[in-house]
Coordinates of C-alpha atoms in Angstrom, one line a residue:
Chain A
M1417 CA -12.3 2.3 -28.7
S1418 CA -9.6 0.0 -27.4
E1419 CA -10.3 -2.2 -24.5
S1420 CA -7.7 -2.7 -21.7
I1421 CA -6.4 -6.2 -21.1
S1422 CA -7.9 -6.3 -17.6
S1423 CA -11.4 -6.0 -19.0
M1424 CA -11.1 -8.6 -21.7
P1425 CA -13.1 -11.7 -20.8
F1426 CA -10.8 -14.6 -20.2
K1427 CA -11.2 -17.9 -22.1
P1428 CA -12.2 -20.5 -19.5
K1429 CA -9.8 -23.4 -19.3
E1430 CA -10.1 -26.2 -16.9
L1431 CA -7.9 -25.8 -13.8
P1432 CA -6.9 -29.0 -12.0
H1433 CA -8.4 -28.1 -8.6
Q1434 CA -11.8 -26.9 -7.8
V1435 CA -13.4 -26.4 -4.5
V1436 CA -16.9 -25.1 -3.7
V1437 CA -17.2 -23.5 -0.3
P1438 CA -20.1 -21.9 1.6
S1439 CA -20.2 -18.2 1.1
N1440 CA -18.7 -17.2 4.5
L1441 CA -15.4 -15.7 5.0
R1442 CA -14.0 -18.3 7.4
A1443 CA -14.7 -21.2 5.1
A1444 CA -13.3 -19.3 2.1
R1445 CA -10.1 -18.4 3.9
E1446 CA -9.3 -22.0 4.4
I1447 CA -8.9 -22.5 0.7
E1448 CA -6.9 -19.3 0.5
E1449 CA -4.5 -20.8 3.0
Q1450 CA -4.3 -24.0 1.0
I1451 CA -3.2 -22.1 -2.1
V1452 CA -0.7 -19.9 -0.3
C1453 CA 0.8 -23.0 1.4
L1454 CA 1.1 -24.7 -2.0
A1455 CA 2.8 -21.5 -3.4
E1456 CA 5.3 -21.5 -0.6
K1457 CA 6.1 -25.2 -1.1
A1458 CA 6.5 -24.5 -4.8
G1459 CA 9.2 -22.0 -4.2
Y1460 CA 7.4 -18.8 -4.7
S1461 CA 8.9 -15.8 -3.0
K1462 CA 7.5 -14.2 0.2
E1463 CA 6.5 -11.2 -1.9
A1464 CA 4.6 -13.5 -4.4
S1465 CA 2.9 -15.3 -1.6
F1466 CA 1.9 -12.0 0.0
A1467 CA 0.5 -10.9 -3.3
I1468 CA -1.5 -14.0 -4.1
R1469 CA -2.8 -14.1 -0.5
L1470 CA -3.9 -10.5 -0.7
A1471 CA -5.6 -10.9 -4.1
I1472 CA -7.4 -14.1 -3.2
E1473 CA -8.6 -12.4 0.0
E1474 CA -9.9 -9.4 -1.9
A1475 CA -11.6 -11.6 -4.5
I1476 CA -13.3 -13.7 -1.9
V1477 CA -14.5 -10.7 0.0
N1478 CA -16.0 -9.3 -3.1
A1479 CA -17.6 -12.6 -4.0
H1480 CA -19.2 -12.9 -0.6
K1481 CA -20.2 -9.3 0.0
H1482 CA -21.0 -8.0 -3.4
G1483 CA -21.6 -11.1 -5.5
N1484 CA -23.5 -13.2 -3.0
Q1485 CA -24.8 -10.3 -1.0
N1486 CA -23.6 -11.9 2.3
D1487 CA -26.0 -14.7 1.7
T1488 CA -24.4 -17.7 3.5
R1489 CA -26.7 -20.1 1.7
K1490 CA -24.9 -19.4 -1.5
T1491 CA -21.5 -20.7 -2.5
I1492 CA -18.1 -19.5 -3.8
T1493 CA -16.3 -21.7 -6.3
V1494 CA -12.5 -21.5 -6.3
S1495 CA -10.5 -23.2 -9.1
Y1496 CA -6.7 -23.1 -9.0
E1497 CA -3.4 -24.3 -10.3
V1498 CA -0.1 -23.7 -8.6
G1499 CA 2.3 -24.3 -11.4
A1500 CA 6.1 -24.1 -11.6
Q1501 CA 6.0 -20.7 -13.3
R1502 CA 2.6 -19.2 -12.5
I1503 CA -0.3 -19.4 -10.2
V1504 CA -3.8 -19.2 -11.6
V1505 CA -6.9 -18.8 -9.4
R1506 CA -10.4 -18.4 -10.5
I1507 CA -13.1 -17.3 -8.0
R1508 CA -16.8 -17.3 -8.9
D1509 CA -19.9 -16.2 -7.0
E1510 CA -23.6 -16.6 -7.6
G1511 CA -24.3 -13.0 -8.2
T1512 CA -25.4 -11.2 -11.4
G1513 CA -22.0 -9.7 -11.9
F1514 CA -20.7 -6.2 -12.4
D1515 CA -18.6 -4.1 -14.7
P1516 CA -15.1 -4.0 -13.4
E1517 CA -14.2 -1.0 -15.6
H1518 CA -16.6 1.3 -13.8
I1519 CA -15.1 1.2 -10.3
P1520 CA -14.5 4.6 -8.6
D1521 CA -10.8 5.4 -8.0
P1522 CA -10.3 4.7 -4.2
T1523 CA -7.2 7.0 -4.2
A1524 CA -9.3 10.1 -5.1
P1525 CA -9.0 12.5 -2.2
E1526 CA -12.8 12.5 -1.5
R1527 CA -12.8 8.7 -1.3
L1528 CA -9.7 8.2 0.9
P1529 CA -11.8 8.3 4.1
L1530 CA -14.1 5.6 2.9
P1531 CA -13.5 2.2 4.4
N1532 CA -14.3 0.2 1.3
G1533 CA -13.6 0.0 -2.4
R1534 CA -9.9 -0.9 -2.5
G1535 CA -10.1 -4.6 -3.3
I1536 CA -9.9 -4.5 -7.1
M1537 CA -7.2 -1.8 -7.1
L1538 CA -5.1 -4.0 -4.8
M1539 CA -5.6 -7.1 -7.0
R1540 CA -4.5 -5.2 -10.0
A1541 CA -1.5 -3.7 -8.3
Y1542 CA -0.1 -6.9 -6.9
L1543 CA -0.9 -9.4 -9.7
D1544 CA 0.3 -9.9 -13.3
Q1545 CA -3.3 -10.4 -14.6
V1546 CA -6.7 -9.8 -13.3
T1547 CA -9.5 -10.6 -15.7
Y1548 CA -13.3 -11.1 -15.4
N1549 CA -15.7 -13.3 -17.3
E1550 CA -18.2 -11.6 -19.5
Q1551 CA -20.9 -11.7 -16.8
G1552 CA -18.6 -10.2 -14.2
N1553 CA -19.2 -12.9 -11.5
E1554 CA -15.9 -14.7 -12.0
V1555 CA -12.4 -13.3 -11.6
Q1556 CA -9.2 -14.9 -12.8
L1557 CA -6.0 -14.0 -10.9
V1558 CA -2.6 -14.8 -12.3
K1559 CA 0.7 -14.4 -10.5
E1560 CA 3.9 -15.2 -12.3
K1561 CA 6.8 -16.7 -10.4
S1562 CA 9.4 -14.1 -11.4
Chain B
M1037 CA -4.2 -32.3 1.6
T1038 CA -1.8 -29.7 2.6
A1039 CA -2.2 -28.2 6.0
P1040 CA -2.2 -24.5 6.4
S1041 CA 1.2 -23.3 7.4
Q1042 CA 0.0 -20.9 10.1
N1043 CA -3.1 -19.4 11.6
P1044 CA -3.4 -16.2 9.5
G1045 CA -6.6 -15.2 11.2
A1046 CA -4.7 -14.4 14.3
C1047 CA -4.4 -10.7 15.1
R1048 CA -2.7 -10.1 18.4
M1049 CA -3.4 -6.8 20.1
S1050 CA -1.6 -5.3 23.1
V1051 CA -2.3 -1.9 24.6
D1052 CA 0.0 0.5 26.4
H1053 CA -0.2 4.1 27.5
Q1054 CA 2.4 6.7 26.7
G1055 CA 1.4 10.1 28.2
A1056 CA -1.6 11.4 26.3
A1057 CA -1.3 8.6 23.7
I1058 CA -2.6 5.1 23.7
V1059 CA -0.3 2.8 21.9
V1060 CA -1.8 -0.3 20.3
K1061 CA 0.5 -2.9 18.9
L1062 CA -1.1 -4.9 16.1
A1063 CA 0.7 -8.1 15.3
G1064 CA 0.0 -11.0 12.9
S1065 CA -2.7 -10.5 10.2
I1066 CA -5.7 -8.2 9.9
N1067 CA -7.7 -10.1 7.3
M1068 CA -11.3 -10.6 6.5
D1069 CA -11.9 -12.9 9.5
V1070 CA -10.8 -10.4 12.1
A1071 CA -11.2 -6.9 10.6
D1072 CA -14.6 -6.2 12.1
D1073 CA -13.4 -7.3 15.6
V1074 CA -10.2 -5.2 15.3
Q1075 CA -12.3 -2.2 14.4
R1076 CA -14.7 -2.7 17.3
R1077 CA -11.9 -3.1 19.8
L1078 CA -10.1 0.0 18.6
I1079 CA -13.2 2.1 18.7
E1080 CA -13.9 0.8 22.2
L1081 CA -10.4 1.9 23.3
I1082 CA -11.1 5.4 21.9
D1083 CA -14.5 5.7 23.6
S1084 CA -13.4 4.3 26.9
G1085 CA -10.4 6.4 27.6
N1086 CA -9.2 10.0 27.7
A1087 CA -6.3 9.6 25.3
Q1088 CA -6.1 12.3 22.6
R1089 CA -4.1 10.2 20.3
M1090 CA -4.0 6.5 19.3
I1091 CA -0.8 5.2 17.9
L1092 CA -1.0 1.9 16.0
D1093 CA 2.3 0.2 16.2
L1094 CA 2.6 -2.0 13.1
A1095 CA 6.1 -3.3 13.5
E1096 CA 4.9 -6.9 13.9
L1097 CA 2.0 -6.7 11.4
D1098 CA 2.7 -9.3 8.7
F1099 CA -0.4 -9.0 6.6
I1100 CA -3.3 -6.6 6.0
A1101 CA -6.0 -6.7 3.4
S1102 CA -8.4 -4.0 2.4
S1103 CA -10.8 -5.1 5.1
G1104 CA -8.1 -4.4 7.7
L1105 CA -7.3 -1.0 6.0
G1106 CA -11.1 -0.3 6.3
A1107 CA -11.0 -1.1 10.0
I1108 CA -8.2 1.4 10.6
I1109 CA -9.9 4.0 8.4
A1110 CA -13.3 3.6 10.2
T1111 CA -11.4 4.0 13.5
H1112 CA -9.8 7.2 12.2
V1113 CA -13.1 8.6 11.1
H1114 CA -14.8 7.7 14.4
G1115 CA -12.0 9.3 16.4
R1116 CA -11.8 12.4 14.3
H1117 CA -15.3 13.3 15.4
Q1118 CA -14.0 13.5 18.9
D1119 CA -10.8 15.4 18.0
H1120 CA -9.0 12.2 18.5
E1121 CA -5.9 11.6 16.3
L1122 CA -4.8 8.3 14.8
V1123 CA -1.2 7.8 13.9
L1124 CA 0.6 4.8 12.4
A1125 CA 4.1 3.8 13.4
Q1126 CA 6.9 1.6 12.0
P1127 CA 5.1 -0.4 9.4
A1128 CA 7.2 -3.2 7.7
P1129 CA 8.2 -2.3 4.1
K1130 CA 5.5 -4.4 2.5
I1131 CA 2.8 -2.8 4.7
R1132 CA 4.2 0.6 4.0
E1133 CA 4.1 -0.1 0.3
L1134 CA 0.5 -1.0 0.6
L1135 CA -0.3 2.2 2.6
N1136 CA 1.5 4.3 0.0
L1137 CA -0.2 2.5 -2.9
T1138 CA -3.6 3.2 -1.5
R1139 CA -2.5 6.7 -0.6
L1140 CA -3.5 6.2 3.0
D1141 CA -0.2 8.0 3.8
K1142 CA -2.2 11.1 2.9
L1143 CA -4.9 10.2 5.4
F1144 CA -2.8 9.3 8.4
P1145 CA 0.6 10.4 9.7
I1146 CA 3.0 7.5 9.4
Y1147 CA 6.2 7.4 11.3
N1148 CA 9.2 5.1 10.9
T1149 CA 9.7 4.8 14.6
L1150 CA 7.4 4.6 17.6
E1151 CA 9.4 7.4 19.3
E1152 CA 8.7 9.8 16.5
A1153 CA 5.0 8.9 16.7
I1154 CA 4.9 9.4 20.5
N1155 CA 6.8 12.7 20.3
R1156 CA 4.8 14.1 17.5
P1157 CA 3.5 17.6 18.4
A1158 CA -0.2 17.7 19.1
D1159 CA -0.8 20.2 16.4
A1160 CA 1.4 18.6 13.7

């Protein structure tokens, strides 16, 4: 059985910047803003900045709510590199992980009225790569410049 | 250290009444910081008034994440139990794309102009 690219565990490689923030949404959004600001300064388009902002936001929400179970004593680790041609962001929580291939389709008619469950779909739709580590508690987001 | 370019947590909300409809203009961003508050305020508006329809004017909405979509969906579900209708109006192209992608255009009526949303027949 073939495995889709999005489910293949990525090979960890050191990224130049790493920040550990408390697991609360306000603290996490500050690093989101830093990365988006760097992307804009590096000449990424508005569309690309919108996409990376959206994806980081979704990943942070998932890390806080699902990974860390809203436990503000835990942390979220954000590693990133805003390069000339691509942005790579890695977001890790302290949870036990999950299987990203077994997420219900949020566009199914019976799921449309549900307020949650769209984050992973949006990340995949707006980015070039979305990959998880084997444990499922770290996601790597990649947005190409062009 | 690079300073944030703006305050993306800001969501500005203004309310107007147009006949039987309440028009809520949402501007700025509906992100993880503010989604719960936006939802609470929208539901309060439904519960505290007699309007049969709420129109969310999205013309000046720059950003929305799934938490914001969830706030709008929860408002829709809450209102539906009271025969209250939620309608979206004039989303910017990138917001419209996101609504289409998530197929929320199947859940809410979405109009390109505020006038169309206001003049929508009650039983449409």
